[in-house]
Short mmCIF file of C-alpha atoms in Angstrom, two decimals:
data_model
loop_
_atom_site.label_atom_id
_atom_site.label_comp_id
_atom_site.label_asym_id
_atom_site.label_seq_id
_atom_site.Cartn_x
_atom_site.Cartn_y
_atom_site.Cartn_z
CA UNK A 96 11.53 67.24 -13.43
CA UNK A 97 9.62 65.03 -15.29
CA UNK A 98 10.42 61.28 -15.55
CA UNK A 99 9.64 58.25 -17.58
CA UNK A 100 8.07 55.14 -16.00
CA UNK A 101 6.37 52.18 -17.71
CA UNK A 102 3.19 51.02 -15.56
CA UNK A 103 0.86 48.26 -16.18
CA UNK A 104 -2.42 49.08 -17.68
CA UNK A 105 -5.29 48.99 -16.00
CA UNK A 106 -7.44 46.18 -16.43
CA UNK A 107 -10.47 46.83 -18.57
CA UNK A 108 -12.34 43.98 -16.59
CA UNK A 109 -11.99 45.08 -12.85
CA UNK A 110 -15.16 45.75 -11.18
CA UNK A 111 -14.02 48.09 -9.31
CA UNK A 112 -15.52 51.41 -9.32
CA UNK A 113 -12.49 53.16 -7.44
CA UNK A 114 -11.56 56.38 -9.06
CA UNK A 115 -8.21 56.60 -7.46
CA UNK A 116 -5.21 56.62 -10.30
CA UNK A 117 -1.69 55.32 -10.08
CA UNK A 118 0.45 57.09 -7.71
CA UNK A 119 3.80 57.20 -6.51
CA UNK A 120 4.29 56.87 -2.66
CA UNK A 121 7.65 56.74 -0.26
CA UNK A 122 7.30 53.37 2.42
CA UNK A 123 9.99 52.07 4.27
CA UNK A 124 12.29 49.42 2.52
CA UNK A 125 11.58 45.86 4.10
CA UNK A 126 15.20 45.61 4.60
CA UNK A 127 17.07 48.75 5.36
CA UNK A 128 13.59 50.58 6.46
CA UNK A 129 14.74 53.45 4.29
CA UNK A 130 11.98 55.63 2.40
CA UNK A 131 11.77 53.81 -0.56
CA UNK A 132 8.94 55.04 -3.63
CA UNK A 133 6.49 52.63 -4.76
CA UNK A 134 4.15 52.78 -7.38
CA UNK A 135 0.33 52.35 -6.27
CA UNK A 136 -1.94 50.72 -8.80
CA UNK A 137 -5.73 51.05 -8.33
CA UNK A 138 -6.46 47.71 -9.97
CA UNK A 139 -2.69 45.98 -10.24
CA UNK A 140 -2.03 46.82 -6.49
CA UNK A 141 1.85 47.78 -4.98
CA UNK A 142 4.70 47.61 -7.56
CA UNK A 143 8.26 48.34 -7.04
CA UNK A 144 9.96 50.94 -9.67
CA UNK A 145 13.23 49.97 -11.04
CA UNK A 146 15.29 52.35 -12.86
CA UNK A 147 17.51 51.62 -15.98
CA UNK A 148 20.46 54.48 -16.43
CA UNK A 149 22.79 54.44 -19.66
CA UNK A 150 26.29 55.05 -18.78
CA UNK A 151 28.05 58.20 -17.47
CA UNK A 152 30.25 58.63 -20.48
CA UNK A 153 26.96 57.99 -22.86
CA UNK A 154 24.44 60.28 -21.48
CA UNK A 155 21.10 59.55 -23.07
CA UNK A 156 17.63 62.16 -23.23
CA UNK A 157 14.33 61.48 -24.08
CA UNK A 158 12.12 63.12 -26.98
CA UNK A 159 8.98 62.83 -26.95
CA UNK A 160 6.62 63.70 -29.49
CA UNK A 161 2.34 63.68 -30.03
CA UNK A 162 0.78 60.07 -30.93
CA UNK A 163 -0.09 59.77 -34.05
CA UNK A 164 -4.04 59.44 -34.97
CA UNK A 165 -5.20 57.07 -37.61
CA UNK A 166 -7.22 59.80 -39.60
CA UNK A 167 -4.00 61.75 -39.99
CA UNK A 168 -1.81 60.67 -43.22
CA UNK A 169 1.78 59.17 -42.81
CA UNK A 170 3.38 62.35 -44.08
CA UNK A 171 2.23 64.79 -41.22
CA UNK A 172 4.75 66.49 -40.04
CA UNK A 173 4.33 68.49 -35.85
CA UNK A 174 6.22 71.76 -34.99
CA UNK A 175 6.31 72.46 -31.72
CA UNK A 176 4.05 70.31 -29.12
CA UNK A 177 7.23 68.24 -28.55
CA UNK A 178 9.24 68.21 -25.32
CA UNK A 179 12.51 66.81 -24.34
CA UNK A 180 13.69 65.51 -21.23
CA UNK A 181 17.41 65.67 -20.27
CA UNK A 182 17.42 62.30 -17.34
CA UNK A 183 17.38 59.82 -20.15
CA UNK A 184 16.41 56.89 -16.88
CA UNK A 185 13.91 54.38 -17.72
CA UNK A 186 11.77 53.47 -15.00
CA UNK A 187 9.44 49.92 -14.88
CA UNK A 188 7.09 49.42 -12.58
CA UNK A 189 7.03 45.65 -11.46
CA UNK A 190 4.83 43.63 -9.48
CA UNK A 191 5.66 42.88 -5.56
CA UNK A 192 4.24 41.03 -2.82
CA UNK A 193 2.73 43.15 -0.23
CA UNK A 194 3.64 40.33 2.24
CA UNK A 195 8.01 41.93 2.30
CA UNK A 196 6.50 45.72 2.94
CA UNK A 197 4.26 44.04 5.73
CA UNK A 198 7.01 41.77 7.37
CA UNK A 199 8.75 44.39 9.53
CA UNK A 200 5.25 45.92 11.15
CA UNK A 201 3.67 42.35 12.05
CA UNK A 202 6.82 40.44 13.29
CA UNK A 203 7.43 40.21 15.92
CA UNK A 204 3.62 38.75 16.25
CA UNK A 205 1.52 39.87 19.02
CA UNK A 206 1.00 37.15 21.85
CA UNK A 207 -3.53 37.46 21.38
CA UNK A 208 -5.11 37.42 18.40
CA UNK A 209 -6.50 40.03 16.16
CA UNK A 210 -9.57 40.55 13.19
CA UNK A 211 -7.32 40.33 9.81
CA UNK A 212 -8.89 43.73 9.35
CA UNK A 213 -7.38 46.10 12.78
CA UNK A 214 -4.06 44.12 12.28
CA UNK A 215 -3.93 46.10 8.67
CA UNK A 216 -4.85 49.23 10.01
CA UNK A 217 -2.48 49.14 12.53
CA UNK A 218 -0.44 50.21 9.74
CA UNK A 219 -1.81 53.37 9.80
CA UNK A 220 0.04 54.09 13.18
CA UNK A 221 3.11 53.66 11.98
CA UNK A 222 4.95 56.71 11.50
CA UNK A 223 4.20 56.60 7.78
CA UNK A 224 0.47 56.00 8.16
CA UNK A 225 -0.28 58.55 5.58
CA UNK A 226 0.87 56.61 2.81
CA UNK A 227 -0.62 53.44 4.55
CA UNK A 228 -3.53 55.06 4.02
CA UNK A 229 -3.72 55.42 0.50
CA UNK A 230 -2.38 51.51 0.57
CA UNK A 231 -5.19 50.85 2.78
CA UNK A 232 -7.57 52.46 0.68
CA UNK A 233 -6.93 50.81 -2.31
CA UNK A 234 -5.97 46.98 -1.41
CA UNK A 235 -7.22 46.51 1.72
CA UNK A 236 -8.44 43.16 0.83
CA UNK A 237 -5.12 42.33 -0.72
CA UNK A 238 -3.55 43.19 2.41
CA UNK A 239 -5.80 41.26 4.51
CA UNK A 240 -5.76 38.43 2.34
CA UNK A 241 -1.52 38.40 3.05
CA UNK A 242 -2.14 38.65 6.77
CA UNK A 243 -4.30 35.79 6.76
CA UNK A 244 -1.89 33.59 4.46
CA UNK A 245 0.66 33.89 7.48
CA UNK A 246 -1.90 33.59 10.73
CA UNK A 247 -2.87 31.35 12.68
CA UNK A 248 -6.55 31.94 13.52
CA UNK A 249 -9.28 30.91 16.00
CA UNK A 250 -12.89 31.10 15.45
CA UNK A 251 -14.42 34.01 18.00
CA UNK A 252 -18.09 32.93 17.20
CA UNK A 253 -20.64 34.34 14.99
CA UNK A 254 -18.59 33.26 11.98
CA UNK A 255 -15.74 35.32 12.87
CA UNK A 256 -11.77 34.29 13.60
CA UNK A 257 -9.03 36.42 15.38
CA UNK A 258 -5.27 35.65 13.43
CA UNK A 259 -1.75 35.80 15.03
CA UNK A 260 1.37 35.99 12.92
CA UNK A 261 3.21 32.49 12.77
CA UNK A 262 6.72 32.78 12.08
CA UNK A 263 6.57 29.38 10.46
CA UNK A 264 4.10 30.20 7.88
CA UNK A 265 6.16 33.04 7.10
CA UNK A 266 8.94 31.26 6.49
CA UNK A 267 7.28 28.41 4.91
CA UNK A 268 6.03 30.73 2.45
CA UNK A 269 9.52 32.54 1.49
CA UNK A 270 10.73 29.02 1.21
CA UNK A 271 7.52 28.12 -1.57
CA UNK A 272 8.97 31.38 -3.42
CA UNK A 273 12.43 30.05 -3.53
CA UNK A 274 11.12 26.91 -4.91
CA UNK A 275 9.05 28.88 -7.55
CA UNK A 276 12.21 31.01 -8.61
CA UNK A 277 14.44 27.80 -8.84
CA UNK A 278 11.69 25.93 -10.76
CA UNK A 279 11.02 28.62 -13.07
CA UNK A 280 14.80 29.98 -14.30
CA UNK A 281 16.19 32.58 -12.47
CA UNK A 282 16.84 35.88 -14.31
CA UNK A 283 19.61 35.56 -16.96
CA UNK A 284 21.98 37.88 -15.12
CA UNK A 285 21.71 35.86 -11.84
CA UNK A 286 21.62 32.37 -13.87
CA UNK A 287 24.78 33.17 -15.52
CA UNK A 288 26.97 35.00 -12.52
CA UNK A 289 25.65 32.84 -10.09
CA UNK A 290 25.22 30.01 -11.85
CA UNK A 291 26.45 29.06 -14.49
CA UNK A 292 29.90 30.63 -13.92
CA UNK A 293 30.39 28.61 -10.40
CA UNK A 294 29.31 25.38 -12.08
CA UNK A 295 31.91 25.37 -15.14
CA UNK A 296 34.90 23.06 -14.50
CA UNK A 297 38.49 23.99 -15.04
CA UNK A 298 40.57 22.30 -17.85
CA UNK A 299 42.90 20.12 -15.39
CA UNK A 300 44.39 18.52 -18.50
CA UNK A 301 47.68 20.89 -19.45
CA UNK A 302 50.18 19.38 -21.23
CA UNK A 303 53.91 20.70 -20.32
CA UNK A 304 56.31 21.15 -23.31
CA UNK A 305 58.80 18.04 -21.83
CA UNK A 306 55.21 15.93 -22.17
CA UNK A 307 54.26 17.51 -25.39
CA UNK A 308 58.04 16.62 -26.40
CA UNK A 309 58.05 12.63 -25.04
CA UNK A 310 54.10 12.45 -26.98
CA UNK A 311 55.28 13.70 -30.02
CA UNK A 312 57.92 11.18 -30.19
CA UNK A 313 56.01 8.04 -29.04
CA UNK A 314 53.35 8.79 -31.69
CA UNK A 315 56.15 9.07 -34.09
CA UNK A 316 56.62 5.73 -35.59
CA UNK A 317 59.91 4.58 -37.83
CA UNK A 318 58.11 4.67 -41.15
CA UNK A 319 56.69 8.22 -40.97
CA UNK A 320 53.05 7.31 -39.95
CA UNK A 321 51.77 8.94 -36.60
CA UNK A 322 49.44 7.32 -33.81
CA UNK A 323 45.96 8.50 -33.38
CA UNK A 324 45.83 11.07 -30.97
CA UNK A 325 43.69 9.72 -27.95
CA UNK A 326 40.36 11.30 -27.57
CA UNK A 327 40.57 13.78 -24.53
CA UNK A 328 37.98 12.93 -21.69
CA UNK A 329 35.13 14.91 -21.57
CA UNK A 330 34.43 16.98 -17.96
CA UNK A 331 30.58 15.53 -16.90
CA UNK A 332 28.51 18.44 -16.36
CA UNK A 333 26.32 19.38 -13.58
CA UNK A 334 23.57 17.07 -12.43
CA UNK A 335 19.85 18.72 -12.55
CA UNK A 336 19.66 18.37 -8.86
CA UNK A 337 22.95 19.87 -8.48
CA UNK A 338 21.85 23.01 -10.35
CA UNK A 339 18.91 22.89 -8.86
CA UNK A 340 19.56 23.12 -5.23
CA UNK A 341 22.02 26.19 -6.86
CA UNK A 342 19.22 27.72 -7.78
CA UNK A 343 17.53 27.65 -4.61
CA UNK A 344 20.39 28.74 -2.78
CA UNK A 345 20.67 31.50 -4.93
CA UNK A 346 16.91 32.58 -4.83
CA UNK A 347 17.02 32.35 -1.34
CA UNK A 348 19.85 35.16 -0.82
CA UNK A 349 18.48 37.16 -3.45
CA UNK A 350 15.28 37.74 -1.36
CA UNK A 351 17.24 37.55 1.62
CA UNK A 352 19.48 40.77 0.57
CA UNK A 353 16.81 42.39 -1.31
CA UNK A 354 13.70 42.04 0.92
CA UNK A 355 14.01 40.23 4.13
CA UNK A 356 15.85 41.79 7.22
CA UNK A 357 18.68 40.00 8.53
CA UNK A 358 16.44 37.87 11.18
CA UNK A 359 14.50 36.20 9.05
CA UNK A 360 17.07 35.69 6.34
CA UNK A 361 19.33 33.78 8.94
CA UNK A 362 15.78 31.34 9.78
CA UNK A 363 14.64 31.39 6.06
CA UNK A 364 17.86 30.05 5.28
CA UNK A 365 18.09 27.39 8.15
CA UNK A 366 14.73 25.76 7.07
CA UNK A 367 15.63 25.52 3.53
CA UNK A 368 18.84 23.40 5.29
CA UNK A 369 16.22 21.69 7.15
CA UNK A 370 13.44 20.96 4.20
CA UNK A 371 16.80 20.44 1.38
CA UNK A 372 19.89 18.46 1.42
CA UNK A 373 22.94 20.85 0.29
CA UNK A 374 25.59 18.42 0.90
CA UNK A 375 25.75 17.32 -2.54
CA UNK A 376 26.27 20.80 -3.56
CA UNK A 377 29.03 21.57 -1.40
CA UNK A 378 30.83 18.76 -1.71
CA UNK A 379 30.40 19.53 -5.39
CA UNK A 380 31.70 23.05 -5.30
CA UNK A 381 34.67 22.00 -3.17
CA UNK A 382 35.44 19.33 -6.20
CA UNK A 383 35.33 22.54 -8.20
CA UNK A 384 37.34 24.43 -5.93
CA UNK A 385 39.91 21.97 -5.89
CA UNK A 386 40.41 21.63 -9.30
CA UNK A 387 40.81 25.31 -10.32
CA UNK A 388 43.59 25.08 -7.81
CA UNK A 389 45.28 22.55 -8.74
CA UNK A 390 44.89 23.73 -12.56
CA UNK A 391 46.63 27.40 -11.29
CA UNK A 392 49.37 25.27 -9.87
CA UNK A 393 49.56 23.49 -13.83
CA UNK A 394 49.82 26.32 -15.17
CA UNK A 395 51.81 28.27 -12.50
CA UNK A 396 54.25 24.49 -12.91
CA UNK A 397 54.03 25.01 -17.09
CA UNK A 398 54.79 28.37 -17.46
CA UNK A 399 58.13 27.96 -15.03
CA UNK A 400 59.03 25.07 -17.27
CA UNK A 401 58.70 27.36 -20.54
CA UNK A 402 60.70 30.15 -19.00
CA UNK A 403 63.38 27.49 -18.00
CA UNK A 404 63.47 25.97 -21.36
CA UNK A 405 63.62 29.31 -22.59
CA UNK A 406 66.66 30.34 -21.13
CA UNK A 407 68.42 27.39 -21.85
CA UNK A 408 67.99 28.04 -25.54
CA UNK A 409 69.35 31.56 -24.66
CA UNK A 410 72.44 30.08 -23.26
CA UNK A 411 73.13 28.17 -26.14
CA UNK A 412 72.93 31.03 -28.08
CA UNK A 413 74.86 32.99 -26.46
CA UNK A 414 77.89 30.42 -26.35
CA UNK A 415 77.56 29.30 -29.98
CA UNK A 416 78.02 33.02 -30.64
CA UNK A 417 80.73 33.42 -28.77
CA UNK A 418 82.15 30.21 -30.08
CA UNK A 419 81.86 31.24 -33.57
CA UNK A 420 83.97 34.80 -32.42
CA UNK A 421 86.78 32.74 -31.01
CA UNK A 422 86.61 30.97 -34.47
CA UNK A 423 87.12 34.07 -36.46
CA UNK A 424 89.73 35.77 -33.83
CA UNK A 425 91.72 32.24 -34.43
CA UNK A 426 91.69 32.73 -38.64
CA UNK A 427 92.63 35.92 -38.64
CA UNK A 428 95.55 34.97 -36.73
CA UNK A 429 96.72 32.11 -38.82
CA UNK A 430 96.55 35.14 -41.49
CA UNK A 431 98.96 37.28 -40.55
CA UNK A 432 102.73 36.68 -41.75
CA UNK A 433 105.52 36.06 -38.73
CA UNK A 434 107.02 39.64 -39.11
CA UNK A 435 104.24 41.01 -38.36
CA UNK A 436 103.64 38.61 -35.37
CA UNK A 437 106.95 40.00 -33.69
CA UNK A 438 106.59 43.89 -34.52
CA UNK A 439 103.36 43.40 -32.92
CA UNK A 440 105.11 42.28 -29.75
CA UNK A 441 107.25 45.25 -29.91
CA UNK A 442 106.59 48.23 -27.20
CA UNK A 443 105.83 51.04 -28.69
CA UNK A 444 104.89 53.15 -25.65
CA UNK A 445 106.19 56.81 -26.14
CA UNK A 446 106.88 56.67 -30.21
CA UNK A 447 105.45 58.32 -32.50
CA UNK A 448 102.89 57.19 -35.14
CA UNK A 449 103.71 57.22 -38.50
CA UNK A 450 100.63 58.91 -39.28
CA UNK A 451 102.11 61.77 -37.48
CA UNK A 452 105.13 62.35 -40.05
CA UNK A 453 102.24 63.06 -42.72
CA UNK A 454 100.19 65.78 -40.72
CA UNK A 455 100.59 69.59 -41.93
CA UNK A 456 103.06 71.50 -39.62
CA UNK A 457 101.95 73.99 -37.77
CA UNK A 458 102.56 77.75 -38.22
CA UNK A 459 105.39 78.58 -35.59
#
């Protein structure tokens, strides 16, 4: 089935004179090591295909249709040469470094060193060295140019050096990319969940209806003029270093859950600890923390207050209603004459209505 996929264009100045085109390959995910498709680029290099699905209950298809020329006028009109496809997913092609595919196949480093060059075609071993291959064959110098960025290296003579994987320049680099991604505003879905939402302080200020009560009536003065309400105080915001080292920390799992096995997230995350000073952000968020509780218990404290008020002024109801009953039993029974007073005390158990002596008699 076919599928729709936005891919960069190639670059009309590359030198290159490769004749390979863009195609879609299946490598293991850096994290979970499951086969994962990437998109290979002859001039753009390794991108990562993200796919954008409307929702189940709105199914959505594509139709396309031919481009238009500019020698044909605005009022052409095609039959046919049209097709539709029914997966209405969008799929974008996006830059990544080949540094998280190449993490799991150089760590652990080797104990001697290596040319930049056998260390990437070591690659080729793996059990998925047929699409190394074709990664091989088309950014080989991008590749080697990654393995040297994290090497040590020693000079063998005749110009040449031999590089070993350090685990510190890998991490020192992941670290430089969670600086980048803090310094340069995090995605807008991940700036405002992760963010902005953690960062907004809770209205601690909730005025009960006994305090609303005792205000009202201290503002309240005898000739009918009221007080000047008192401005509320204003909740300080964030500090920039506060959101900041957020940011970081934030960066730091997203590559950590989307690229980086478990390993080197734990020592990725220990030398930002080491290079960064968090504990004004967590003492911050446990300011935060507190005050959303004690604001729940406010409003929790409030709302029991309301209902009690609430059925106090039920209460009252009820026995003013009641009240006003007795009141109206107690006329009624200053209305009635004292003859009728006594017959009412009379038994009458076993007699006979007098309704009863006006009824039809029945046919014997």
């Amino acid at each position: 089935m076919a599928r729709i996929c936005i891919i960069p264009a190639s670059e009309s100045n590359d030198n290159s004179s490769t004749t390979e085109s863009p195609t879609i390959l299946s490598l293991p995910h850096p994290r979970t090591s499951a086969p994962t498709r990437y998109l290979m680029h002859p001039t753009t290099g390794l991108h990562e295909l993200t796919v954008i699905r409307s929702a189940s209950s709105q199914p959505r298809s594509w139709l396309l249709t031919p481009f238009p020329t500019k020698s044909e006028p605005e009022s052409t009109q095609w039959i046919g040469n049209g097709q539709i496809i029914s997966d209405g997913a969008l799929y974008i092609a996006t830059p990544i470094d080949p540094l998280f595919l190449l993490l799991p196949h150089i760590l652990p480093s080797k104990a001697h060193f290596l040319p930049a060059d056998e260390i990437v075609d070591s690659l080729a071993e793996e059990s998925e060295g047929v699409h190394w291959l074709r990664v091989i064959r088309v950014a080989r110098r991008q590749l080697e140019a990654r393995v040297r960025a994290v090497s040590e290296s020693v000079d063998v003579g005749g110009g040449e050096k031999a590089f070993r994987v350090s685990v510190d320049k890998v991490i020192s680099i992941l670290a430089k990319k969670c600086g980048a991604m803090a310094r340069g505003g995090l995605p807008k879905s991940l700036e405002d969940e992760f963010v902005t939402k953690p960062l907004v302080r809770p209205v601690t200020a909730i005025v009960s209806a006994a305090t609303t009560v005792t205000a009202a009536a201290e503002n309240t003065e005898i000739d009918g003029t009221t007080k000047d309400d008192p401005t509320p105080p204003q909740n300080p915001a964030a500090s920039e270093e506060i959101i900041h080292l957020l940011r970081l920390r934030v960066a730091c799992r997203f590559l950590s859950t989307t690229y980086l096995s478990p390993n080197i997230s734990s020592l990725l995350s220990s030398h930002l600890d080491k290079i960064h000073d968090f504990a004004s952000l967590d003492a911050y968020l446990a300011e935060l923390k507190k005050l959303r509780a004690e604001a729940a218990a406010a409003r929790f404290s409030d709302f029991s207050l309301k209902r009690s008020m609430n059925d106090d002024e039920s209460a009252d109801l009820r026995a003013d209603k009641k009240r006003k009953q007795e009141e109206e039993a107690k006329k009624k029974k200053k209305n009635v004459s004292k003859g009728v007073r006594e017959l009412s005390k009379v038994n009458t158990r076993g007699m006979a209505k007098l309704t009863s002596f006006f009824k039809k008699k029945e046919a014997a």
